[in-house]
Amino acid sequence: MSRKSPRMSKCFSFTASRDWFYRYWFAKSGLRSVSTSLGDGTVMQCWVPKIRKPSKPNLVLVHGFGANAMWQYAEALHHFTPRFNVYVPDLIFFGRSYTSRPDRTESFQARCLMRLMDLQGVKRMCMVGISYGGFVAYSMAVQYPQALDRLVLCCTGVCLEEEDLKEGLFPVKSLEEAKLVLMPQTPDKLRELMRVSFVRPATGVPSFFLTDFIKVMCSEYVEEKGELIQEILKDRNLSSLPKIRQPTLLVWGEQDQIFPLELGHRLKRHIGDSAELVVIKNAGHAVNLEKPKEFIKHLKLFLL
C-alpha cells in the first residue's frame, strides 16, 4: 500500500476534492463567487449573497494565512446566513485575488476590501478577522470607523512589537523562519505549522497528503505572501497603533503559540472598555478549527 500511495496522489487530490466540497457547500448556503476589478491592476474574489436582502445586516468574514477562506469559515457559515448578508473575500494574494501594485501593507488590503464592499453596495457591516485577517479588519476599523458596527478579532497579534521577536515571545527567532513556517513548502514545515497551530495536531499524516495540501494551498504567490508577513512586523510598536472605538470581541486560544495570549491581554488594555476578551481553553492559534462550537457560540452571542 505504501508503494502505491505516491502514485495515488498523482491522480487523486484529497485537498482539491475537499475544496470542491466547500465550494458546493458555500453555493448551497446561498452564496456565489464573483471576481471584481478594483482598477490599478487589482482584482478581488469574494463569495457574496446570491440574493442580497436590504433588511438584513451585513457580515464580512476575513481569513488568515493557511488554508483558503472557505476552509476557515465553512463550519460557521450556516449559523450566520439566515440572519446576515454574508461576504467571504479572498484577500490580495490569496485564492484568486491579486494586484500589480507594490503595496503590501494591511492598510492597503483594508482599502481594497472597503472598495470591494462599496462596489457590492455594502456601506455598513460587522466584520470577523482571523489572525492576519484581523490585522486587515483592525485597519478597516481605523480607516473607516463609520462603516464597521461591530468587530471580532480572533488570535490577531495586531499589538505585537518588532522587539517581541527578538525577546523570544514567539516560537520562531527570525522573520525568515516565520516565513518558512507560515508558508510551508515541505511536509516537515507543514507539520511544524500544525504543531504550533493546534494543541492536539494530527499525527501520522502521510507525506503525500501534506505534499498535496502544499501544492493546492501554498504554492502560489509565495514571494508576495512573504512580503505581507514582513510588512506586518516592520517598525511595529504599540505606541503608534491607533485605538478603535467599535464594540470589539477578542477571541484567543489559551495556548496560542503563533500570537501568544499575552498579545490578547495587551490588545484588550490598548482598546479599553469597548473590547471584551474571551479565552478558549485547550485551544491554540487555529481556535476556529480546533474548537469550532465554542468559537461560533461566542461569535453568535456577540454579533446576534
PDB file of C-alpha atoms in Angstrom:
ATOM      1  CA  MET A   1       0.000   0.000   0.000  1.00  0.00           C
ATOM      2  CA  SER A   2       2.782   2.429   0.899  1.00  0.00           C
ATOM      3  CA  ARG A   3       4.358   1.951  -2.524  1.00  0.00           C
ATOM      4  CA  LYS A   4       1.087   2.839  -4.270  1.00  0.00           C
ATOM      5  CA  SER A   5       0.379   5.956  -2.224  1.00  0.00           C
ATOM      6  CA  PRO A   6       2.644   8.382  -4.123  1.00  0.00           C
ATOM      7  CA  ARG A   7       1.121   7.212  -7.430  1.00  0.00           C
ATOM      8  CA  MET A   8      -2.376   7.557  -5.996  1.00  0.00           C
ATOM      9  CA  SER A   9      -1.629  11.161  -5.021  1.00  0.00           C
ATOM     10  CA  LYS A  10      -0.866  11.990  -8.663  1.00  0.00           C
ATOM     11  CA  CYS A  11      -4.312  11.010  -9.909  1.00  0.00           C
ATOM     12  CA  PHE A  12      -6.402  11.967  -6.859  1.00  0.00           C
ATOM     13  CA  SER A  13      -6.077  15.128  -4.790  1.00  0.00           C
ATOM     14  CA  PHE A  14      -7.741  14.947  -1.391  1.00  0.00           C
ATOM     15  CA  THR A  15      -7.209  18.700  -0.920  1.00  0.00           C
ATOM     16  CA  ALA A  16      -8.745  19.621  -4.283  1.00  0.00           C
ATOM     17  CA  SER A  17     -11.688  17.279  -3.608  1.00  0.00           C
ATOM     18  CA  ARG A  18     -12.337  18.854  -0.233  1.00  0.00           C
ATOM     19  CA  ASP A  19     -12.013  22.286  -1.794  1.00  0.00           C
ATOM     20  CA  TRP A  20     -14.673  21.292  -4.331  1.00  0.00           C
ATOM     21  CA  PHE A  21     -16.944  20.181  -1.475  1.00  0.00           C
ATOM     22  CA  TYR A  22     -16.538  23.556   0.250  1.00  0.00           C
ATOM     23  CA  ARG A  23     -17.406  25.334  -2.975  1.00  0.00           C
ATOM     24  CA  TYR A  24     -20.551  23.213  -3.198  1.00  0.00           C
ATOM     25  CA  TRP A  25     -21.346  23.975   0.462  1.00  0.00           C
ATOM     26  CA  PHE A  26     -20.930  27.737   0.006  1.00  0.00           C
ATOM     27  CA  ALA A  27     -23.159  27.671  -3.091  1.00  0.00           C
ATOM     28  CA  LYS A  28     -25.760  25.568  -1.264  1.00  0.00           C
ATOM     29  CA  SER A  29     -25.655  28.138   1.560  1.00  0.00           C
ATOM     30  CA  GLY A  30     -26.868  30.855  -0.805  1.00  0.00           C
ATOM     31  CA  LEU A  31     -23.549  32.402  -1.890  1.00  0.00           C
ATOM     32  CA  ARG A  32     -21.887  32.811  -5.261  1.00  0.00           C
ATOM     33  CA  SER A  33     -18.277  33.520  -6.124  1.00  0.00           C
ATOM     34  CA  VAL A  34     -17.614  36.762  -8.014  1.00  0.00           C
ATOM     35  CA  SER A  35     -14.442  38.383  -9.323  1.00  0.00           C
ATOM     36  CA  THR A  36     -14.283  42.189  -9.150  1.00  0.00           C
ATOM     37  CA  SER A  37     -11.754  44.535 -10.739  1.00  0.00           C
ATOM     38  CA  LEU A  38     -10.864  47.426  -8.441  1.00  0.00           C
ATOM     39  CA  GLY A  39      -8.758  49.196 -11.073  1.00  0.00           C
ATOM     40  CA  ASP A  40      -4.985  49.782 -10.953  1.00  0.00           C
ATOM     41  CA  GLY A  41      -4.329  46.111 -11.695  1.00  0.00           C
ATOM     42  CA  THR A  42      -6.135  44.813  -8.604  1.00  0.00           C
ATOM     43  CA  VAL A  43      -8.738  42.028  -8.699  1.00  0.00           C
ATOM     44  CA  MET A  44     -10.546  40.555  -5.693  1.00  0.00           C
ATOM     45  CA  GLN A  45     -12.534  37.343  -5.495  1.00  0.00           C
ATOM     46  CA  CYS A  46     -15.387  37.162  -2.990  1.00  0.00           C
ATOM     47  CA  TRP A  47     -18.291  34.950  -2.003  1.00  0.00           C
ATOM     48  CA  VAL A  48     -21.389  37.180  -1.952  1.00  0.00           C
ATOM     49  CA  PRO A  49     -25.104  36.538  -1.373  1.00  0.00           C
ATOM     50  CA  LYS A  50     -26.987  35.282  -4.407  1.00  0.00           C
ATOM     51  CA  ILE A  51     -29.846  37.476  -3.237  1.00  0.00           C
ATOM     52  CA  ARG A  52     -28.906  40.394  -1.010  1.00  0.00           C
ATOM     53  CA  LYS A  53     -31.684  41.411   1.383  1.00  0.00           C
ATOM     54  CA  PRO A  54     -31.540  45.091   2.427  1.00  0.00           C
ATOM     55  CA  SER A  55     -33.412  44.258   5.653  1.00  0.00           C
ATOM     56  CA  LYS A  56     -30.520  42.089   6.861  1.00  0.00           C
ATOM     57  CA  PRO A  57     -27.275  43.446   8.353  1.00  0.00           C
ATOM     58  CA  ASN A  58     -24.031  42.631   6.543  1.00  0.00           C
ATOM     59  CA  LEU A  59     -21.294  40.345   7.884  1.00  0.00           C
ATOM     60  CA  VAL A  60     -17.805  40.102   6.345  1.00  0.00           C
ATOM     61  CA  LEU A  61     -15.655  37.071   7.263  1.00  0.00           C
ATOM     62  CA  VAL A  62     -11.937  37.690   6.667  1.00  0.00           C
ATOM     63  CA  HIS A  63      -9.499  34.777   6.565  1.00  0.00           C
ATOM     64  CA  GLY A  64      -5.907  34.424   7.752  1.00  0.00           C
ATOM     65  CA  PHE A  65      -2.884  32.544   6.391  1.00  0.00           C
ATOM     66  CA  GLY A  66      -3.088  28.786   5.820  1.00  0.00           C
ATOM     67  CA  ALA A  67      -5.985  27.128   4.035  1.00  0.00           C
ATOM     68  CA  ASN A  68      -8.245  29.369   1.997  1.00  0.00           C
ATOM     69  CA  ALA A  69     -11.261  31.308   3.285  1.00  0.00           C
ATOM     70  CA  MET A  70     -13.721  28.505   2.547  1.00  0.00           C
ATOM     71  CA  TRP A  71     -11.833  26.058   4.760  1.00  0.00           C
ATOM     72  CA  GLN A  72     -11.580  28.597   7.581  1.00  0.00           C
ATOM     73  CA  TYR A  73     -15.266  29.586   7.644  1.00  0.00           C
ATOM     74  CA  ALA A  74     -17.179  26.554   6.308  1.00  0.00           C
ATOM     75  CA  GLU A  75     -18.175  25.434   9.808  1.00  0.00           C
ATOM     76  CA  ALA A  76     -19.552  28.880  10.715  1.00  0.00           C
ATOM     77  CA  LEU A  77     -21.375  29.705   7.501  1.00  0.00           C
ATOM     78  CA  HIS A  78     -24.831  28.227   8.129  1.00  0.00           C
ATOM     79  CA  HIS A  79     -25.009  29.851  11.577  1.00  0.00           C
ATOM     80  CA  PHE A  80     -24.974  33.342  10.040  1.00  0.00           C
ATOM     81  CA  THR A  81     -26.513  33.209   6.558  1.00  0.00           C
ATOM     82  CA  PRO A  82     -30.104  33.164   7.926  1.00  0.00           C
ATOM     83  CA  ARG A  83     -29.524  36.426   9.830  1.00  0.00           C
ATOM     84  CA  PHE A  84     -26.911  38.276   7.743  1.00  0.00           C
ATOM     85  CA  ASN A  85     -25.905  39.046   4.190  1.00  0.00           C
ATOM     86  CA  VAL A  86     -22.596  37.159   4.417  1.00  0.00           C
ATOM     87  CA  TYR A  87     -19.480  38.083   2.412  1.00  0.00           C
ATOM     88  CA  VAL A  88     -16.312  35.956   2.383  1.00  0.00           C
ATOM     89  CA  PRO A  89     -13.495  37.642   0.431  1.00  0.00           C
ATOM     90  CA  ASP A  90     -10.088  36.375  -0.631  1.00  0.00           C
ATOM     91  CA  LEU A  91      -7.520  38.947   0.460  1.00  0.00           C
ATOM     92  CA  ILE A  92      -4.891  40.090  -2.036  1.00  0.00           C
ATOM     93  CA  PHE A  93      -2.517  37.214  -2.979  1.00  0.00           C
ATOM     94  CA  PHE A  94      -4.880  34.607  -1.546  1.00  0.00           C
ATOM     95  CA  GLY A  95      -7.191  32.468  -3.657  1.00  0.00           C
ATOM     96  CA  ARG A  96      -7.852  34.317  -6.902  1.00  0.00           C
ATOM     97  CA  SER A  97      -7.204  37.849  -5.646  1.00  0.00           C
ATOM     98  CA  TYR A  98      -4.105  39.710  -6.815  1.00  0.00           C
ATOM     99  CA  THR A  99      -2.613  43.105  -7.562  1.00  0.00           C
ATOM    100  CA  SER A 100       0.139  44.509  -9.745  1.00  0.00           C
ATOM    101  CA  ARG A 101       0.735  47.300  -7.217  1.00  0.00           C
ATOM    102  CA  PRO A 102       3.751  47.036  -4.870  1.00  0.00           C
ATOM    103  CA  ASP A 103       1.931  47.915  -1.611  1.00  0.00           C
ATOM    104  CA  ARG A 104       1.957  45.004   0.885  1.00  0.00           C
ATOM    105  CA  THR A 105       0.564  46.740   3.990  1.00  0.00           C
ATOM    106  CA  GLU A 106      -2.588  45.669   5.794  1.00  0.00           C
ATOM    107  CA  SER A 107      -3.861  49.219   5.276  1.00  0.00           C
ATOM    108  CA  PHE A 108      -3.731  48.612   1.502  1.00  0.00           C
ATOM    109  CA  GLN A 109      -5.577  45.311   1.981  1.00  0.00           C
ATOM    110  CA  ALA A 110      -8.193  47.197   4.026  1.00  0.00           C
ATOM    111  CA  ARG A 111      -8.631  49.869   1.351  1.00  0.00           C
ATOM    112  CA  CYS A 112      -9.090  47.179  -1.298  1.00  0.00           C
ATOM    113  CA  LEU A 113     -11.619  45.371   0.878  1.00  0.00           C
ATOM    114  CA  MET A 114     -13.568  48.578   1.507  1.00  0.00           C
ATOM    115  CA  ARG A 115     -13.574  49.329  -2.214  1.00  0.00           C
ATOM    116  CA  LEU A 116     -14.880  45.816  -2.868  1.00  0.00           C
ATOM    117  CA  MET A 117     -17.673  46.261  -0.331  1.00  0.00           C
ATOM    118  CA  ASP A 118     -18.562  49.658  -1.854  1.00  0.00           C
ATOM    119  CA  LEU A 119     -18.912  48.027  -5.272  1.00  0.00           C
ATOM    120  CA  GLN A 120     -21.179  45.404  -3.692  1.00  0.00           C
ATOM    121  CA  GLY A 121     -23.362  48.178  -2.289  1.00  0.00           C
ATOM    122  CA  VAL A 122     -22.311  47.489   1.295  1.00  0.00           C
ATOM    123  CA  LYS A 123     -21.851  50.671   3.341  1.00  0.00           C
ATOM    124  CA  ARG A 124     -22.100  49.306   6.905  1.00  0.00           C
ATOM    125  CA  MET A 125     -21.059  45.918   8.205  1.00  0.00           C
ATOM    126  CA  CYS A 126     -19.910  43.725  11.053  1.00  0.00           C
ATOM    127  CA  MET A 127     -16.572  42.024  10.498  1.00  0.00           C
ATOM    128  CA  VAL A 128     -14.738  38.932  11.745  1.00  0.00           C
ATOM    129  CA  GLY A 129     -10.980  38.676  11.161  1.00  0.00           C
ATOM    130  CA  ILE A 130      -8.924  35.574  11.888  1.00  0.00           C
ATOM    131  CA  SER A 131      -5.171  36.046  12.519  1.00  0.00           C
ATOM    132  CA  TYR A 132      -3.814  38.051   9.519  1.00  0.00           C
ATOM    133  CA  GLY A 133      -7.410  38.803   8.559  1.00  0.00           C
ATOM    134  CA  GLY A 134      -7.716  40.544  11.929  1.00  0.00           C
ATOM    135  CA  PHE A 135      -4.849  42.894  11.002  1.00  0.00           C
ATOM    136  CA  VAL A 136      -6.847  43.896   7.926  1.00  0.00           C
ATOM    137  CA  ALA A 137     -10.093  44.173   9.919  1.00  0.00           C
ATOM    138  CA  TYR A 138      -8.406  46.387  12.532  1.00  0.00           C
ATOM    139  CA  SER A 139      -7.105  48.653   9.783  1.00  0.00           C
ATOM    140  CA  MET A 140     -10.627  48.808   8.339  1.00  0.00           C
ATOM    141  CA  ALA A 141     -11.923  49.924  11.754  1.00  0.00           C
ATOM    142  CA  VAL A 142      -9.249  52.651  11.899  1.00  0.00           C
ATOM    143  CA  GLN A 143      -9.686  53.947   8.343  1.00  0.00           C
ATOM    144  CA  TYR A 144     -13.461  53.563   8.033  1.00  0.00           C
ATOM    145  CA  PRO A 145     -14.922  53.799  11.550  1.00  0.00           C
ATOM    146  CA  GLN A 146     -18.342  54.762  10.188  1.00  0.00           C
ATOM    147  CA  ALA A 147     -18.528  51.540   8.136  1.00  0.00           C
ATOM    148  CA  LEU A 148     -17.919  48.994  10.910  1.00  0.00           C
ATOM    149  CA  ASP A 149     -20.602  48.400  13.533  1.00  0.00           C
ATOM    150  CA  ARG A 150     -19.014  45.523  15.444  1.00  0.00           C
ATOM    151  CA  LEU A 151     -15.641  43.786  15.158  1.00  0.00           C
ATOM    152  CA  VAL A 152     -14.362  40.322  16.089  1.00  0.00           C
ATOM    153  CA  LEU A 153     -10.601  39.730  16.152  1.00  0.00           C
ATOM    154  CA  CYS A 154      -9.531  36.114  16.536  1.00  0.00           C
ATOM    155  CA  CYS A 155      -5.936  35.411  17.616  1.00  0.00           C
ATOM    156  CA  THR A 156      -4.840  38.643  15.979  1.00  0.00           C
ATOM    157  CA  GLY A 157      -1.443  39.916  17.133  1.00  0.00           C
ATOM    158  CA  VAL A 158      -2.081  43.435  15.886  1.00  0.00           C
ATOM    159  CA  CYS A 159      -0.457  44.906  19.009  1.00  0.00           C
ATOM    160  CA  LEU A 160       2.813  42.990  18.621  1.00  0.00           C
ATOM    161  CA  GLU A 161       6.041  44.960  18.530  1.00  0.00           C
ATOM    162  CA  GLU A 162       9.121  44.359  16.431  1.00  0.00           C
ATOM    163  CA  GLU A 163      11.092  43.742  19.634  1.00  0.00           C
ATOM    164  CA  ASP A 164       8.825  40.830  20.608  1.00  0.00           C
ATOM    165  CA  LEU A 165      10.505  38.600  18.017  1.00  0.00           C
ATOM    166  CA  LYS A 166      13.977  39.308  19.418  1.00  0.00           C
ATOM    167  CA  GLU A 167      12.795  38.864  23.009  1.00  0.00           C
ATOM    168  CA  GLY A 168      11.503  35.335  22.446  1.00  0.00           C
ATOM    169  CA  LEU A 169       7.727  35.837  22.618  1.00  0.00           C
ATOM    170  CA  PHE A 170       7.271  33.624  19.538  1.00  0.00           C
ATOM    171  CA  PRO A 171       8.462  30.067  18.775  1.00  0.00           C
ATOM    172  CA  VAL A 172      10.467  31.374  15.788  1.00  0.00           C
ATOM    173  CA  LYS A 173      13.559  33.527  16.209  1.00  0.00           C
ATOM    174  CA  SER A 174      13.613  35.436  12.943  1.00  0.00           C
ATOM    175  CA  LEU A 175      11.409  36.796  10.188  1.00  0.00           C
ATOM    176  CA  GLU A 176      12.824  34.312   7.685  1.00  0.00           C
ATOM    177  CA  GLU A 177      11.994  31.427   9.991  1.00  0.00           C
ATOM    178  CA  ALA A 178       8.458  32.772  10.400  1.00  0.00           C
ATOM    179  CA  LYS A 179       8.015  32.844   6.630  1.00  0.00           C
ATOM    180  CA  LEU A 180       9.149  29.209   6.300  1.00  0.00           C
ATOM    181  CA  VAL A 181       6.634  28.071   8.913  1.00  0.00           C
ATOM    182  CA  LEU A 182       3.650  30.200   7.850  1.00  0.00           C
ATOM    183  CA  MET A 183       4.144  29.373   4.164  1.00  0.00           C
ATOM    184  CA  PRO A 184       5.283  25.742   4.336  1.00  0.00           C
ATOM    185  CA  GLN A 185       6.829  24.334   1.193  1.00  0.00           C
ATOM    186  CA  THR A 186       7.784  20.898   2.557  1.00  0.00           C
ATOM    187  CA  PRO A 187       5.879  18.264   4.581  1.00  0.00           C
ATOM    188  CA  ASP A 188       8.187  18.820   7.564  1.00  0.00           C
ATOM    189  CA  LYS A 189       7.452  22.566   7.617  1.00  0.00           C
ATOM    190  CA  LEU A 190       3.722  21.879   7.326  1.00  0.00           C
ATOM    191  CA  ARG A 191       3.986  19.505  10.287  1.00  0.00           C
ATOM    192  CA  GLU A 192       5.762  22.272  12.205  1.00  0.00           C
ATOM    193  CA  LEU A 193       2.948  24.703  11.346  1.00  0.00           C
ATOM    194  CA  MET A 194       0.411  22.153  12.603  1.00  0.00           C
ATOM    195  CA  ARG A 195       2.371  21.737  15.847  1.00  0.00           C
ATOM    196  CA  VAL A 196       2.366  25.463  16.615  1.00  0.00           C
ATOM    197  CA  SER A 197      -1.250  25.998  15.437  1.00  0.00           C
ATOM    198  CA  PHE A 198      -3.026  23.203  17.323  1.00  0.00           C
ATOM    199  CA  VAL A 199      -2.888  21.939  20.900  1.00  0.00           C
ATOM    200  CA  ARG A 200      -3.535  18.439  19.570  1.00  0.00           C
ATOM    201  CA  PRO A 201      -2.235  18.371  15.999  1.00  0.00           C
ATOM    202  CA  ALA A 202      -2.978  15.414  13.778  1.00  0.00           C
ATOM    203  CA  THR A 203      -0.154  12.876  13.867  1.00  0.00           C
ATOM    204  CA  GLY A 204       0.923  10.219  11.435  1.00  0.00           C
ATOM    205  CA  VAL A 205      -0.319  12.125   8.370  1.00  0.00           C
ATOM    206  CA  PRO A 206       1.423  10.649   5.293  1.00  0.00           C
ATOM    207  CA  SER A 207       3.809  12.956   3.489  1.00  0.00           C
ATOM    208  CA  PHE A 208       1.945  12.607   0.197  1.00  0.00           C
ATOM    209  CA  PHE A 209      -1.187  14.106   1.820  1.00  0.00           C
ATOM    210  CA  LEU A 210       0.858  17.026   3.105  1.00  0.00           C
ATOM    211  CA  THR A 211       2.562  17.496  -0.259  1.00  0.00           C
ATOM    212  CA  ASP A 212      -0.853  17.522  -1.918  1.00  0.00           C
ATOM    213  CA  PHE A 213      -2.094  20.207   0.509  1.00  0.00           C
ATOM    214  CA  ILE A 214       1.008  22.336  -0.141  1.00  0.00           C
ATOM    215  CA  LYS A 215       0.578  22.032  -3.903  1.00  0.00           C
ATOM    216  CA  VAL A 216      -3.074  23.134  -3.793  1.00  0.00           C
ATOM    217  CA  MET A 217      -2.963  25.688  -0.963  1.00  0.00           C
ATOM    218  CA  CYS A 218       0.576  27.002  -0.531  1.00  0.00           C
ATOM    219  CA  SER A 219       2.285  27.097  -3.909  1.00  0.00           C
ATOM    220  CA  GLU A 220       1.037  30.410  -5.338  1.00  0.00           C
ATOM    221  CA  TYR A 221       2.222  33.950  -4.546  1.00  0.00           C
ATOM    222  CA  VAL A 222       4.828  32.614  -2.111  1.00  0.00           C
ATOM    223  CA  GLU A 223       7.139  35.609  -2.505  1.00  0.00           C
ATOM    224  CA  GLU A 224       4.281  38.106  -2.213  1.00  0.00           C
ATOM    225  CA  LYS A 225       2.905  36.434   0.918  1.00  0.00           C
ATOM    226  CA  GLY A 226       6.376  36.608   2.425  1.00  0.00           C
ATOM    227  CA  GLU A 227       6.303  40.343   1.804  1.00  0.00           C
ATOM    228  CA  LEU A 228       2.923  40.564   3.581  1.00  0.00           C
ATOM    229  CA  ILE A 229       4.433  38.885   6.657  1.00  0.00           C
ATOM    230  CA  GLN A 230       7.453  41.162   6.522  1.00  0.00           C
ATOM    231  CA  GLU A 231       5.230  44.231   6.345  1.00  0.00           C
ATOM    232  CA  ILE A 232       3.179  43.410   9.461  1.00  0.00           C
ATOM    233  CA  LEU A 233       6.381  43.226  11.528  1.00  0.00           C
ATOM    234  CA  LYS A 234       8.126  46.236  10.023  1.00  0.00           C
ATOM    235  CA  ASP A 235       8.742  49.084  12.519  1.00  0.00           C
ATOM    236  CA  ARG A 236       5.785  47.919  14.597  1.00  0.00           C
ATOM    237  CA  ASN A 237       5.264  49.369  18.074  1.00  0.00           C
ATOM    238  CA  LEU A 238       2.225  49.674  20.302  1.00  0.00           C
ATOM    239  CA  SER A 239       2.538  53.429  20.802  1.00  0.00           C
ATOM    240  CA  SER A 240       1.810  54.057  17.108  1.00  0.00           C
ATOM    241  CA  LEU A 241      -1.210  51.721  16.932  1.00  0.00           C
ATOM    242  CA  PRO A 242      -4.415  53.797  16.677  1.00  0.00           C
ATOM    243  CA  LYS A 243      -7.200  52.948  19.093  1.00  0.00           C
ATOM    244  CA  ILE A 244     -10.578  51.849  17.802  1.00  0.00           C
ATOM    245  CA  ARG A 245     -13.959  52.611  19.355  1.00  0.00           C
ATOM    246  CA  GLN A 246     -16.242  49.980  17.842  1.00  0.00           C
ATOM    247  CA  PRO A 247     -17.575  47.256  20.181  1.00  0.00           C
ATOM    248  CA  THR A 248     -14.888  44.581  19.777  1.00  0.00           C
ATOM    249  CA  LEU A 249     -14.719  40.921  20.729  1.00  0.00           C
ATOM    250  CA  LEU A 250     -11.245  39.395  21.096  1.00  0.00           C
ATOM    251  CA  VAL A 251     -11.190  35.590  20.860  1.00  0.00           C
ATOM    252  CA  TRP A 252      -7.986  33.782  21.773  1.00  0.00           C
ATOM    253  CA  GLY A 253      -6.823  30.212  22.127  1.00  0.00           C
ATOM    254  CA  GLU A 254      -5.342  29.796  25.601  1.00  0.00           C
ATOM    255  CA  GLN A 255      -2.283  28.003  24.204  1.00  0.00           C
ATOM    256  CA  ASP A 256      -1.758  30.066  21.049  1.00  0.00           C
ATOM    257  CA  GLN A 257       1.922  29.833  20.118  1.00  0.00           C
ATOM    258  CA  ILE A 258       1.854  31.989  16.975  1.00  0.00           C
ATOM    259  CA  PHE A 259       0.325  35.036  18.672  1.00  0.00           C
ATOM    260  CA  PRO A 260       0.532  34.169  22.391  1.00  0.00           C
ATOM    261  CA  LEU A 261      -2.282  35.094  24.771  1.00  0.00           C
ATOM    262  CA  GLU A 262      -0.174  37.929  26.224  1.00  0.00           C
ATOM    263  CA  LEU A 263      -0.924  39.794  22.984  1.00  0.00           C
ATOM    264  CA  GLY A 264      -4.643  39.355  23.615  1.00  0.00           C
ATOM    265  CA  HIS A 265      -4.373  40.921  27.074  1.00  0.00           C
ATOM    266  CA  ARG A 266      -2.185  43.661  25.625  1.00  0.00           C
ATOM    267  CA  LEU A 267      -4.759  44.440  22.928  1.00  0.00           C
ATOM    268  CA  LYS A 268      -7.609  44.475  25.467  1.00  0.00           C
ATOM    269  CA  ARG A 269      -5.720  47.033  27.565  1.00  0.00           C
ATOM    270  CA  HIS A 270      -4.943  49.107  24.464  1.00  0.00           C
ATOM    271  CA  ILE A 271      -8.527  49.268  23.191  1.00  0.00           C
ATOM    272  CA  GLY A 272     -10.062  49.687  26.628  1.00  0.00           C
ATOM    273  CA  ASP A 273     -13.666  49.287  27.761  1.00  0.00           C
ATOM    274  CA  SER A 274     -15.130  48.760  24.289  1.00  0.00           C
ATOM    275  CA  ALA A 275     -13.275  45.428  23.990  1.00  0.00           C
ATOM    276  CA  GLU A 276     -14.076  42.069  25.568  1.00  0.00           C
ATOM    277  CA  LEU A 277     -11.519  39.235  25.687  1.00  0.00           C
ATOM    278  CA  VAL A 278     -12.718  35.617  25.562  1.00  0.00           C
ATOM    279  CA  VAL A 279     -10.128  32.882  26.146  1.00  0.00           C
ATOM    280  CA  ILE A 280     -10.919  29.379  24.876  1.00  0.00           C
ATOM    281  CA  LYS A 281      -9.208  26.629  26.853  1.00  0.00           C
ATOM    282  CA  ASN A 282      -7.323  23.720  25.292  1.00  0.00           C
ATOM    283  CA  ALA A 283      -7.044  25.576  22.009  1.00  0.00           C
ATOM    284  CA  GLY A 284      -4.152  27.028  20.058  1.00  0.00           C
ATOM    285  CA  HIS A 285      -3.894  29.539  17.245  1.00  0.00           C
ATOM    286  CA  ALA A 286      -6.324  27.674  14.974  1.00  0.00           C
ATOM    287  CA  VAL A 287      -9.088  28.040  17.567  1.00  0.00           C
ATOM    288  CA  ASN A 288     -11.769  28.339  14.867  1.00  0.00           C
ATOM    289  CA  LEU A 289     -10.828  24.868  13.609  1.00  0.00           C
ATOM    290  CA  GLU A 290      -9.847  23.252  16.910  1.00  0.00           C
ATOM    291  CA  LYS A 291     -12.856  24.430  18.953  1.00  0.00           C
ATOM    292  CA  PRO A 292     -15.426  25.419  16.294  1.00  0.00           C
ATOM    293  CA  LYS A 293     -18.516  25.082  18.519  1.00  0.00           C
ATOM    294  CA  GLU A 294     -17.108  27.363  21.225  1.00  0.00           C
ATOM    295  CA  PHE A 295     -15.777  29.790  18.647  1.00  0.00           C
ATOM    296  CA  ILE A 296     -19.158  30.045  16.902  1.00  0.00           C
ATOM    297  CA  LYS A 297     -21.004  30.301  20.230  1.00  0.00           C
ATOM    298  CA  HIS A 298     -19.046  33.411  21.188  1.00  0.00           C
ATOM    299  CA  LEU A 299     -19.466  34.935  17.726  1.00  0.00           C
ATOM    300  CA  LYS A 300     -23.229  34.429  17.871  1.00  0.00           C
ATOM    301  CA  LEU A 301     -23.525  35.874  21.375  1.00  0.00           C
ATOM    302  CA  PHE A 302     -21.630  38.980  20.282  1.00  0.00           C
ATOM    303  CA  LEU A 303     -22.972  39.508  16.763  1.00  0.00           C
ATOM    304  CA  LEU A 304     -26.594  38.487  17.258  1.00  0.00           C
TER     305      LEU A 304
END
